[in-house]
Tab-separated table of C-alpha atoms in Angstrom:
chain	number	residue	atom	x	y	z
G	21	UNK	CA	41.006	10.253	-5.185
G	22	UNK	CA	42.665	8.228	-2.440
G	23	UNK	CA	42.184	4.512	-2.021
G	24	UNK	CA	40.122	5.187	1.118
G	25	UNK	CA	37.728	7.421	-0.832
G	26	UNK	CA	37.585	5.213	-3.916
G	27	UNK	CA	34.178	3.616	-4.596
G	28	UNK	CA	33.994	-0.097	-3.921
G	29	UNK	CA	32.330	-0.756	-7.265
G	30	UNK	CA	31.426	1.229	-10.363
G	31	UNK	CA	29.273	0.061	-13.263
G	32	UNK	CA	28.997	1.949	-16.530
G	33	UNK	CA	26.534	1.160	-19.324
G	34	UNK	CA	26.038	-2.483	-18.284
G	35	UNK	CA	23.584	-4.368	-20.523
G	36	UNK	CA	22.555	-7.992	-20.778
G	37	UNK	CA	20.013	-9.835	-22.937
G	38	UNK	CA	18.636	-13.362	-22.911
G	39	UNK	CA	17.482	-13.960	-26.458
G	40	UNK	CA	14.808	-11.381	-27.211
G	41	UNK	CA	14.460	-10.431	-23.536
G	42	UNK	CA	16.568	-7.416	-22.526
G	43	UNK	CA	17.198	-7.934	-18.818
G	44	UNK	CA	19.539	-4.939	-18.346
G	45	UNK	CA	19.829	-1.802	-20.422
G	46	UNK	CA	22.695	0.634	-19.874
G	47	UNK	CA	22.912	0.442	-16.076
G	48	UNK	CA	25.344	2.938	-14.553
G	49	UNK	CA	25.744	2.722	-10.789
G	50	UNK	CA	28.279	3.469	-8.043
G	51	UNK	CA	28.511	1.577	-4.760
G	52	UNK	CA	30.428	3.616	-2.199
G	53	UNK	CA	32.932	2.035	0.168
G	54	UNK	CA	31.526	1.514	3.660
G	55	UNK	CA	27.929	2.143	2.554
G	56	UNK	CA	24.785	0.058	2.160
G	57	UNK	CA	22.949	0.444	-1.138
G	58	UNK	CA	19.306	-0.626	-1.059
G	59	UNK	CA	18.263	-1.995	-4.452
G	60	UNK	CA	14.535	-2.294	-5.129
G	61	UNK	CA	12.315	-3.120	-8.084
G	62	UNK	CA	9.569	-5.451	-9.222
G	63	UNK	CA	10.290	-9.054	-10.088
G	64	UNK	CA	11.823	-9.066	-13.534
G	65	UNK	CA	13.243	-5.550	-13.119
G	66	UNK	CA	16.792	-6.883	-13.605
G	67	UNK	CA	18.070	-6.931	-10.016
G	68	UNK	CA	19.112	-10.590	-9.933
G	69	UNK	CA	20.719	-10.366	-13.382
G	70	UNK	CA	22.771	-7.410	-12.213
G	71	UNK	CA	23.848	-9.253	-9.061
G	72	UNK	CA	24.847	-12.330	-11.051
G	73	UNK	CA	27.089	-10.111	-13.176
G	74	UNK	CA	28.722	-8.597	-10.093
G	75	UNK	CA	29.253	-12.061	-8.602
G	76	UNK	CA	30.845	-13.332	-11.830
G	77	UNK	CA	28.079	-15.839	-12.610
G	78	UNK	CA	27.084	-13.914	-15.773
G	79	UNK	CA	28.988	-11.705	-18.189
G	80	UNK	CA	27.523	-8.450	-19.490
G	81	UNK	CA	26.968	-8.000	-23.214
G	82	UNK	CA	28.122	-4.402	-22.908
G	83	UNK	CA	29.524	-2.054	-20.294
G	84	UNK	CA	32.416	-1.896	-17.866
G	85	UNK	CA	32.930	-2.828	-14.224
G	86	UNK	CA	35.491	-1.260	-11.896
G	87	UNK	CA	36.319	-3.021	-8.622
G	88	UNK	CA	38.266	-0.792	-6.254
G	89	UNK	CA	39.297	1.357	-9.221
G	90	UNK	CA	40.478	-1.574	-11.383
G	91	UNK	CA	38.719	-2.363	-14.658
G	92	UNK	CA	37.550	-5.979	-14.803
G	93	UNK	CA	36.875	-7.224	-18.331
G	94	UNK	CA	36.095	-10.871	-17.566
G	95	UNK	CA	34.739	-11.222	-14.052
G	96	UNK	CA	34.403	-14.833	-12.945
G	97	UNK	CA	33.104	-16.302	-9.719
G	98	UNK	CA	36.683	-17.082	-8.683
G	99	UNK	CA	38.040	-13.613	-9.506
G	100	UNK	CA	35.105	-11.920	-7.740
G	101	UNK	CA	35.777	-14.029	-4.640
G	102	UNK	CA	39.458	-13.030	-4.667
G	103	UNK	CA	38.394	-9.385	-4.863
G	104	UNK	CA	36.313	-9.850	-1.727
G	105	UNK	CA	32.882	-9.947	-3.384
G	106	UNK	CA	30.334	-12.341	-1.898
G	107	UNK	CA	26.728	-12.917	-2.911
G	108	UNK	CA	23.879	-14.523	-0.994
G	109	UNK	CA	21.397	-15.473	-3.687
G	110	UNK	CA	17.637	-15.554	-3.200
G	111	UNK	CA	17.629	-19.167	-4.403
G	112	UNK	CA	19.894	-20.728	-1.798
G	113	UNK	CA	23.025	-22.513	-3.011
G	114	UNK	CA	23.975	-24.855	-0.162
G	115	UNK	CA	24.741	-28.447	-1.157
G	116	UNK	CA	21.923	-30.393	0.527
G	117	UNK	CA	23.946	-33.603	0.943
G	118	UNK	CA	26.752	-31.823	2.830
G	119	UNK	CA	26.900	-30.710	6.436
G	120	UNK	CA	26.999	-27.075	7.519
G	121	UNK	CA	30.763	-27.339	8.078
G	122	UNK	CA	31.338	-29.031	4.716
G	123	UNK	CA	29.335	-26.301	2.968
G	124	UNK	CA	31.602	-23.718	4.616
G	125	UNK	CA	34.656	-25.567	3.359
G	126	UNK	CA	33.317	-25.417	-0.238
G	127	UNK	CA	33.807	-21.644	-0.095
G	128	UNK	CA	37.228	-21.986	1.554
G	129	UNK	CA	39.265	-24.746	-0.151
G	130	UNK	CA	42.336	-23.652	1.834
G	131	UNK	CA	40.796	-25.405	4.843
G	132	UNK	CA	42.352	-28.836	4.415
G	133	UNK	CA	44.463	-31.448	6.097
G	134	UNK	CA	43.888	-33.293	9.330
G	135	UNK	CA	40.995	-31.847	11.326
G	136	UNK	CA	39.634	-29.675	8.524
G	137	UNK	CA	36.014	-30.443	9.425
G	138	UNK	CA	36.544	-29.183	12.948
G	139	UNK	CA	38.186	-25.980	11.686
G	140	UNK	CA	35.461	-25.403	9.084
G	141	UNK	CA	32.811	-26.049	11.725
G	142	UNK	CA	34.391	-23.527	14.082
G	143	UNK	CA	34.629	-20.932	11.288
G	144	UNK	CA	30.944	-21.125	10.373
G	145	UNK	CA	29.820	-21.672	13.965
G	146	UNK	CA	31.616	-18.559	15.198
G	147	UNK	CA	30.073	-16.459	12.441
G	148	UNK	CA	26.602	-17.821	13.165
G	149	UNK	CA	27.149	-16.871	16.808
G	150	UNK	CA	28.105	-13.329	15.796
G	151	UNK	CA	25.180	-12.760	13.443
G	152	UNK	CA	22.434	-14.851	15.045
G	153	UNK	CA	23.060	-15.157	18.817
G	154	UNK	CA	21.076	-18.009	20.282
G	155	UNK	CA	20.815	-20.012	17.054
G	156	UNK	CA	20.578	-23.803	17.381
G	157	UNK	CA	22.407	-24.810	14.179
G	158	UNK	CA	25.050	-27.506	14.591
G	159	UNK	CA	28.089	-27.615	12.251
G	160	UNK	CA	27.560	-31.353	11.688
G	161	UNK	CA	23.890	-30.944	10.671
G	162	UNK	CA	23.023	-31.868	7.086
G	163	UNK	CA	21.864	-28.879	5.057
G	164	UNK	CA	18.939	-30.937	3.730
G	165	UNK	CA	17.678	-31.440	7.280
G	166	UNK	CA	17.535	-27.718	8.066
G	167	UNK	CA	14.422	-25.598	7.631
G	168	UNK	CA	14.585	-23.021	4.851
G	169	UNK	CA	15.065	-20.283	7.455
G	170	UNK	CA	18.058	-22.033	8.994
G	171	UNK	CA	19.527	-22.752	5.557
G	172	UNK	CA	19.275	-19.043	4.849
G	173	UNK	CA	21.070	-18.279	8.115
G	174	UNK	CA	23.919	-20.639	7.180
G	175	UNK	CA	24.176	-19.169	3.685
G	176	UNK	CA	24.388	-15.644	5.110
G	177	UNK	CA	26.966	-16.567	7.752
G	178	UNK	CA	29.106	-18.361	5.174
G	179	UNK	CA	29.204	-15.234	2.998
G	180	UNK	CA	30.771	-13.211	5.820
G	181	UNK	CA	33.520	-15.744	6.636
G	182	UNK	CA	37.096	-14.979	5.603
G	183	UNK	CA	40.258	-17.146	5.572
G	184	UNK	CA	43.897	-16.820	4.484
G	185	UNK	CA	44.080	-13.150	5.371
G	186	UNK	CA	41.439	-12.342	2.763
G	187	UNK	CA	39.473	-9.125	2.870
G	188	UNK	CA	35.721	-8.769	2.577
G	189	UNK	CA	34.900	-5.736	0.399
G	190	UNK	CA	31.349	-6.160	-0.917
G	191	UNK	CA	28.503	-8.416	0.237
G	192	UNK	CA	25.423	-8.717	-1.969
G	193	UNK	CA	22.344	-9.809	-0.035
G	194	UNK	CA	19.476	-10.847	-2.311
G	195	UNK	CA	16.294	-11.039	-0.195
G	196	UNK	CA	18.312	-12.091	2.883
G	197	UNK	CA	15.402	-11.937	5.350
G	198	UNK	CA	12.753	-13.542	3.156
G	199	UNK	CA	12.698	-16.733	5.259
G	200	UNK	CA	13.729	-15.240	8.603
G	201	UNK	CA	11.419	-14.293	11.441
G	202	UNK	CA	11.403	-10.725	12.743
G	203	UNK	CA	13.945	-11.398	15.483
G	204	UNK	CA	16.593	-13.057	13.308
G	205	UNK	CA	16.009	-10.480	10.561
G	206	UNK	CA	16.790	-7.680	13.003
G	207	UNK	CA	19.892	-9.545	14.195
G	208	UNK	CA	21.153	-9.792	10.624
G	209	UNK	CA	20.480	-6.185	9.676
G	210	UNK	CA	22.097	-4.899	12.866
G	211	UNK	CA	25.167	-7.008	12.080
G	212	UNK	CA	25.271	-5.613	8.519
G	213	UNK	CA	25.385	-2.082	9.916
G	214	UNK	CA	28.281	-3.102	12.171
G	215	UNK	CA	30.191	-4.512	9.194
G	216	UNK	CA	29.565	-1.354	7.183
G	217	UNK	CA	31.202	0.691	9.923
G	218	UNK	CA	34.377	-1.347	9.352
G	219	UNK	CA	34.466	-0.333	5.663
G	220	UNK	CA	32.638	-3.265	4.086
G	221	UNK	CA	30.101	-2.302	1.404
G	222	UNK	CA	26.727	-3.976	0.998
G	223	UNK	CA	23.997	-4.206	-1.606
G	224	UNK	CA	20.678	-5.029	0.064
G	225	UNK	CA	17.980	-6.295	-2.281
G	226	UNK	CA	14.631	-6.554	-0.551
G	227	UNK	CA	10.925	-6.284	-1.238
G	228	UNK	CA	10.495	-5.345	2.429
G	229	UNK	CA	10.642	-1.615	1.916
G	230	UNK	CA	10.835	-0.845	5.638
G	231	UNK	CA	14.143	-2.741	5.827
G	232	UNK	CA	15.559	-0.850	2.860
G	233	UNK	CA	14.549	2.532	4.279
G	234	UNK	CA	15.766	1.747	7.796
G	235	UNK	CA	19.120	0.119	7.041
G	236	UNK	CA	20.395	1.603	3.747
G	237	UNK	CA	22.518	4.687	3.158
G	238	UNK	CA	21.564	5.008	-0.513
G	239	UNK	CA	18.764	3.595	-2.660
G	240	UNK	CA	18.603	2.602	-6.315
G	241	UNK	CA	15.304	1.775	-8.013
G	242	UNK	CA	15.101	-0.476	-11.092
G	243	UNK	CA	12.289	-0.964	-13.572
G	244	UNK	CA	12.319	-2.952	-16.820
G	245	UNK	CA	16.081	-3.446	-16.728
G	246	UNK	CA	16.930	0.201	-16.159
G	247	UNK	CA	17.777	2.426	-13.209
G	248	UNK	CA	14.951	4.917	-12.756
G	249	UNK	CA	16.165	6.634	-9.570
G	250	UNK	CA	19.183	6.760	-7.267
G	251	UNK	CA	19.985	8.898	-4.256
G	252	UNK	CA	20.444	9.056	-0.503
G	253	UNK	CA	17.849	7.227	1.564
G	254	UNK	CA	16.497	10.555	2.835
G	255	UNK	CA	15.166	11.251	-0.680
G	256	UNK	CA	12.691	8.344	-0.503
G	257	UNK	CA	9.795	6.998	1.502
G	258	UNK	CA	7.620	3.909	1.119
G	259	UNK	CA	5.081	5.550	-1.172
G	260	UNK	CA	7.675	7.138	-3.454
G	261	UNK	CA	9.404	3.758	-3.875
G	262	UNK	CA	6.084	2.071	-4.722
G	263	UNK	CA	5.320	4.803	-7.254
G	264	UNK	CA	8.759	4.586	-8.874
G	265	UNK	CA	8.578	0.805	-9.203
G	266	UNK	CA	5.038	0.713	-10.528
G	267	UNK	CA	4.482	4.054	-12.212
G	268	UNK	CA	1.855	4.848	-9.575
G	269	UNK	CA	-0.228	1.804	-10.487
G	270	UNK	CA	-0.154	0.293	-7.003
G	271	UNK	CA	-1.068	2.786	-4.279
G	272	UNK	CA	-0.542	1.572	-0.743
G	273	UNK	CA	-3.961	0.284	0.207
G	274	UNK	CA	-3.267	0.228	3.933
G	275	UNK	CA	-4.096	-2.547	6.351
G	276	UNK	CA	-7.025	-3.910	8.324
G	277	UNK	CA	-9.114	-3.742	5.133
G	278	UNK	CA	-11.097	-6.777	6.349
G	279	UNK	CA	-11.709	-5.606	9.917
G	280	UNK	CA	-15.452	-5.116	9.273
G	281	UNK	CA	-16.037	-8.789	8.378
G	282	UNK	CA	-17.797	-10.907	11.008
G	283	UNK	CA	-17.604	-14.692	11.027
G	284	UNK	CA	-19.199	-15.822	14.261
G	285	UNK	CA	-21.991	-17.659	12.441
G	286	UNK	CA	-19.962	-18.927	9.470
G	287	UNK	CA	-19.469	-22.713	9.267
G	288	UNK	CA	-16.120	-24.070	10.412
G	289	UNK	CA	-13.652	-24.892	7.619
G	290	UNK	CA	-10.793	-26.261	9.768
G	291	UNK	CA	-10.826	-27.366	13.396
G	292	UNK	CA	-7.735	-28.739	15.143
G	293	UNK	CA	-8.015	-30.058	18.667
G	294	UNK	CA	-4.744	-29.368	20.470
G	295	UNK	CA	-5.594	-30.835	23.890
G	296	UNK	CA	-2.461	-30.870	26.037
G	297	UNK	CA	-0.485	-29.159	23.254
G	298	UNK	CA	-1.747	-25.610	23.326
G	299	UNK	CA	-4.901	-23.802	22.243
G	300	UNK	CA	-7.382	-25.277	19.742
G	301	UNK	CA	-7.386	-23.929	16.185
G	302	UNK	CA	-10.533	-22.851	14.328
G	303	UNK	CA	-10.841	-21.298	10.868
G	304	UNK	CA	-14.291	-20.464	9.503
G	305	UNK	CA	-15.298	-20.214	5.873
G	306	UNK	CA	-14.392	-16.761	4.578
G	307	UNK	CA	-11.746	-16.076	7.212
G	308	UNK	CA	-8.104	-15.204	6.660
G	309	UNK	CA	-6.189	-16.769	9.545
G	310	UNK	CA	-2.540	-15.929	10.207
G	311	UNK	CA	0.052	-18.177	11.805
G	312	UNK	CA	2.763	-16.235	13.642
G	313	UNK	CA	5.682	-16.702	16.010
G	314	UNK	CA	9.393	-17.280	15.574
G	315	UNK	CA	10.370	-19.215	12.450
G	316	UNK	CA	10.664	-22.971	12.897
G	317	UNK	CA	8.211	-23.261	15.776
G	318	UNK	CA	5.771	-25.599	14.066
G	319	UNK	CA	3.809	-23.357	11.698
G	320	UNK	CA	4.792	-25.215	8.519
G	321	UNK	CA	4.299	-28.588	10.193
G	322	UNK	CA	0.794	-27.516	11.233
G	323	UNK	CA	-0.081	-26.545	7.655
G	324	UNK	CA	1.154	-29.914	6.411
G	325	UNK	CA	-0.916	-31.717	9.041
G	326	UNK	CA	-4.048	-29.853	7.916
G	327	UNK	CA	-3.291	-30.748	4.289
G	328	UNK	CA	-2.820	-34.406	5.216
G	329	UNK	CA	-6.032	-34.396	7.275
G	330	UNK	CA	-8.028	-33.299	4.233
G	331	UNK	CA	-6.707	-36.299	2.303
G	332	UNK	CA	-7.310	-38.832	5.050
G	333	UNK	CA	-9.375	-38.709	8.207
G	334	UNK	CA	-7.504	-37.635	11.332
G	335	UNK	CA	-9.373	-37.495	14.623
G	336	UNK	CA	-7.628	-34.361	15.911
G	337	UNK	CA	-8.031	-32.283	12.712
G	338	UNK	CA	-11.302	-31.815	10.814
G	339	UNK	CA	-11.395	-30.134	7.393
G	340	UNK	CA	-14.582	-29.165	5.569
G	341	UNK	CA	-13.843	-29.216	1.839
G	342	UNK	CA	-10.860	-29.562	-0.457
G	343	UNK	CA	-7.519	-27.910	0.319
G	344	UNK	CA	-4.603	-26.631	-1.716
G	345	UNK	CA	-1.114	-25.601	-0.644
G	346	UNK	CA	1.106	-22.671	-1.637
G	347	UNK	CA	4.684	-23.540	-0.711
G	348	UNK	CA	7.226	-20.924	0.308
G	349	UNK	CA	10.218	-23.164	-0.475
G	350	UNK	CA	9.558	-23.295	-4.190
G	351	UNK	CA	12.795	-25.138	-4.982
G	352	UNK	CA	12.026	-28.167	-2.811
G	353	UNK	CA	8.242	-28.150	-2.521
G	354	UNK	CA	6.866	-25.926	-5.268
G	355	UNK	CA	7.761	-25.948	-8.932
G	356	UNK	CA	8.118	-28.888	-11.301
G	357	UNK	CA	11.421	-27.752	-12.850
G	358	UNK	CA	11.137	-29.643	-16.139
G	359	UNK	CA	7.600	-28.465	-16.881
G	360	UNK	CA	6.297	-25.363	-18.584
G	361	UNK	CA	4.764	-22.425	-16.734
G	362	UNK	CA	1.313	-23.438	-17.990
G	363	UNK	CA	1.712	-27.042	-16.812
G	364	UNK	CA	2.863	-25.842	-13.395
G	365	UNK	CA	-0.233	-23.653	-13.066
G	366	UNK	CA	-2.718	-26.284	-14.232
G	367	UNK	CA	-1.364	-29.408	-12.511
G	368	UNK	CA	-3.725	-29.212	-9.501
G	369	UNK	CA	-6.789	-28.680	-11.693
G	370	UNK	CA	-6.498	-31.672	-14.014
G	371	UNK	CA	-9.706	-33.208	-12.650
G	372	UNK	CA	-11.787	-30.350	-14.073
G	373	UNK	CA	-9.813	-30.062	-17.312
G	374	UNK	CA	-10.916	-33.374	-18.776
G	375	UNK	CA	-13.072	-33.919	-21.811
G	376	UNK	CA	-14.445	-37.465	-22.149
G	377	UNK	CA	-11.834	-38.702	-19.705
G	378	UNK	CA	-8.865	-37.100	-21.476
G	379	UNK	CA	-6.994	-33.923	-20.636
G	380	UNK	CA	-8.301	-31.088	-22.819
G	381	UNK	CA	-5.298	-28.977	-23.773
G	382	UNK	CA	-7.522	-26.077	-24.791
G	383	UNK	CA	-9.059	-25.943	-21.297
G	384	UNK	CA	-5.625	-26.224	-19.699
G	385	UNK	CA	-4.321	-23.384	-21.874
G	386	UNK	CA	-7.318	-21.178	-21.050
G	387	UNK	CA	-6.944	-21.821	-17.313
G	388	UNK	CA	-3.221	-21.053	-17.378
G	389	UNK	CA	-3.758	-17.887	-19.433
G	390	UNK	CA	-6.485	-16.652	-17.085
G	391	UNK	CA	-4.519	-17.073	-13.868
G	392	UNK	CA	-1.210	-16.125	-15.450
G	393	UNK	CA	-2.872	-12.839	-16.378
G	394	UNK	CA	-4.439	-12.403	-12.929
G	395	UNK	CA	-1.040	-12.883	-11.303
G	396	UNK	CA	0.733	-10.785	-13.965
G	397	UNK	CA	3.391	-13.423	-14.639
G	398	UNK	CA	6.067	-11.839	-16.805
G	399	UNK	CA	7.094	-14.294	-19.527
G	400	UNK	CA	7.204	-14.223	-23.357
G	401	UNK	CA	5.064	-17.387	-23.336
G	402	UNK	CA	3.477	-19.591	-20.677
G	403	UNK	CA	4.859	-22.535	-22.650
G	404	UNK	CA	8.373	-21.513	-21.570
G	405	UNK	CA	10.041	-23.569	-18.849
G	406	UNK	CA	9.160	-22.522	-15.308
G	407	UNK	CA	12.854	-22.026	-14.456
G	408	UNK	CA	13.104	-19.315	-17.116
G	409	UNK	CA	11.167	-17.087	-14.703
G	410	UNK	CA	12.640	-15.003	-11.911
G	411	UNK	CA	12.151	-16.386	-8.399
G	412	UNK	CA	9.282	-14.005	-7.679
G	413	UNK	CA	7.488	-14.907	-10.889
G	414	UNK	CA	7.873	-18.594	-10.054
G	415	UNK	CA	6.115	-17.824	-6.772
G	416	UNK	CA	3.323	-16.105	-8.687
G	417	UNK	CA	2.865	-19.324	-10.690
G	418	UNK	CA	2.449	-21.288	-7.455
G	419	UNK	CA	-0.199	-18.820	-6.322
G	420	UNK	CA	-1.942	-19.118	-9.677
G	421	UNK	CA	-1.883	-22.925	-9.315
G	422	UNK	CA	-3.654	-22.767	-5.955
G	423	UNK	CA	-6.241	-20.136	-6.829
G	424	UNK	CA	-7.116	-21.903	-10.078
G	425	UNK	CA	-8.394	-24.924	-8.130
G	426	UNK	CA	-11.854	-25.417	-6.643
G	427	UNK	CA	-10.411	-25.796	-3.133
G	428	UNK	CA	-12.332	-24.077	-0.357
G	429	UNK	CA	-9.290	-23.903	1.959
G	430	UNK	CA	-5.971	-22.399	0.826
G	431	UNK	CA	-2.926	-23.154	2.993
G	432	UNK	CA	-0.040	-20.703	2.493
G	433	UNK	CA	3.471	-21.345	3.810
G	434	UNK	CA	5.158	-17.899	3.757
G	435	UNK	CA	4.139	-17.571	0.091
G	436	UNK	CA	5.264	-13.979	-0.516
G	437	UNK	CA	8.968	-14.771	-0.126
G	438	UNK	CA	10.772	-12.771	-2.806
G	439	UNK	CA	7.627	-11.213	-4.281
G	440	UNK	CA	7.650	-7.496	-5.124
G	441	UNK	CA	5.487	-4.958	-3.297
G	442	UNK	CA	3.181	-4.314	-6.245
G	443	UNK	CA	2.387	-8.000	-6.670
G	444	UNK	CA	1.951	-8.372	-2.916
G	445	UNK	CA	-0.672	-5.635	-2.857
G	446	UNK	CA	-2.477	-7.234	-5.786
G	447	UNK	CA	-2.382	-10.641	-4.099
G	448	UNK	CA	-3.739	-9.170	-0.864
G	449	UNK	CA	-6.700	-7.836	-2.860
G	450	UNK	CA	-7.198	-11.225	-4.535
G	451	UNK	CA	-7.138	-12.975	-1.144
G	452	UNK	CA	-9.726	-10.533	0.232
G	453	UNK	CA	-11.963	-11.052	-2.815
G	454	UNK	CA	-11.698	-14.843	-2.662
G	455	UNK	CA	-12.344	-14.800	1.108
G	456	UNK	CA	-15.433	-12.634	0.602
G	457	UNK	CA	-16.744	-15.390	-1.680
G	458	UNK	CA	-16.287	-17.997	1.065
G	459	UNK	CA	-12.758	-19.314	0.668
G	460	UNK	CA	-10.690	-19.743	3.819
G	461	UNK	CA	-6.980	-18.872	3.940
G	462	UNK	CA	-4.562	-20.185	6.569
G	463	UNK	CA	-1.468	-18.069	6.148
G	464	UNK	CA	1.931	-18.530	7.766
G	465	UNK	CA	4.064	-15.434	7.238
G	466	UNK	CA	7.330	-14.074	8.623
G	467	UNK	CA	6.302	-10.499	7.711
G	468	UNK	CA	4.331	-8.650	10.366
G	469	UNK	CA	2.665	-6.356	7.808
G	470	UNK	CA	0.988	-9.402	6.279
G	471	UNK	CA	-0.475	-10.429	9.624
G	472	UNK	CA	-2.365	-7.131	9.627
G	473	UNK	CA	-4.384	-8.405	6.651
G	474	UNK	CA	-5.654	-11.354	8.709
G	475	UNK	CA	-8.896	-11.562	10.669
G	476	UNK	CA	-7.294	-13.524	13.503
G	477	UNK	CA	-3.834	-14.926	14.158
G	478	UNK	CA	-2.526	-17.855	16.176
G	479	UNK	CA	0.960	-17.516	17.674
G	480	UNK	CA	3.110	-20.657	17.782
G	481	UNK	CA	5.846	-21.503	20.249
G	482	UNK	CA	7.708	-24.825	20.285
G	483	UNK	CA	5.038	-26.477	18.144
G	484	UNK	CA	2.123	-25.277	20.314
G	485	UNK	CA	-0.450	-22.537	19.830
G	486	UNK	CA	0.142	-20.197	22.778
G	487	UNK	CA	-2.027	-17.173	21.840
G	488	UNK	CA	-4.968	-16.133	19.689
G	489	UNK	CA	-5.074	-12.464	18.652
G	490	UNK	CA	-7.805	-10.573	16.797
G	491	UNK	CA	-8.633	-7.020	15.764
G	492	UNK	CA	-6.700	-4.385	17.712
G	493	UNK	CA	-4.757	-7.148	19.484
G	494	UNK	CA	-2.840	-7.802	16.260
G	495	UNK	CA	0.183	-5.626	16.933
G	496	UNK	CA	3.889	-6.303	16.587
G	497	UNK	CA	4.261	-5.947	20.352
G	498	UNK	CA	1.459	-8.466	20.882
G	499	UNK	CA	2.953	-10.994	18.476
G	500	UNK	CA	6.482	-10.704	19.863
G	501	UNK	CA	5.226	-10.841	23.441
G	502	UNK	CA	3.273	-14.002	22.694
G	503	UNK	CA	6.252	-15.535	20.890
G	504	UNK	CA	8.395	-15.233	24.020
G	505	UNK	CA	5.748	-15.858	26.683
G	506	UNK	CA	6.166	-18.503	29.349
G	507	UNK	CA	5.547	-21.810	27.546
G	508	UNK	CA	3.531	-23.026	30.548
G	509	UNK	CA	1.072	-20.145	30.257
G	510	UNK	CA	-0.971	-21.603	27.383
């Protein structure tokens, strides 16, 4: 076999355990040079553990790894980088107190001497221009000041940068579009295909099955730490992937399941007067309202303003009832990292978990067990630390926290980021059931398929509501057209 035909990476019998939990069991997999491998599986299937091993962040208990035909016994982060392996993790790794340019320099210590900031800024800026034309990210911007979508863009661009004559061989993208809007996601995936044509290999991990089917050359499916299927992309479709991941337990339920619901006479749960700043916003009790548009155009800020209005009177926003919030940026706004899973679930319900003025641990335990079971959180015990869970399971805990409350309005800030397709379908059913009982959901999402589960959607542009769509108007063409409409038309 010539060097040109040699696989970029080969794994044989790779296993890894964390105490009694077996995260990987005898994984054997080949990643071809100049190909994109789509890797799919439920949360907890072992995908992130496998990627951490390839990136050198973890060592396997058993098995061998061959990079470009060379056996690597002790892969480290440094040695993987020298081999041209880069990984964009689902939980972003930028240093929040550093600028975009300084974060780029962390990956490239050879950038030094007088004017290194300018050179690092040009390196990352040029790559951002290549991948995301039209971005507005400045090299001197602090990472902490960027939205989660823009942080993800910087992390992705940094992974593709090369210095000192280095060669990029394999890029691992773990949920790379989870915080990107449809436009930037397409820009990224088109760029990935361009890089693959130059000989770079890619592993694309995504719960967005359409992306995997459209942009991969091969697909590998994982379940319970094992590979259950591999093959060319032509061997799979959406339903077969769902069946392989879930054992057929989660059939695709389709969309527009709530189209028959009528809300004209339902009382108003949230009203926001937007005089001079776009269309007014109305959500009635029992409605599922979607917020759409390009990422970073005010959707999250609107959700926060509604949450604040429920806590204190604001003349322009009226809220009928209590509200709760499901954050999409679980690292910054979601989990309490030092607490247990159970405590994270129950923290918003403490008012109803008291007995004679004191917190009743038995009630807290029962509440956590109930909603942990509803959300199918995979953990040996709910008393384990929340950070022992995979990213998707942490997100399930945040959903459980919100749904366990007595709130009549649930605000959701792109909450399905990094959640597997089976759990998504279950959550969609739970949302429909809760809405049928009178709860209102205001749901910002970057995934168009999720907008199809909404009764109405409001499209945001530059912080203003520019369109309201309902029923058959909720199409991808309609959403994109509204996102780019003349800002003076609203």
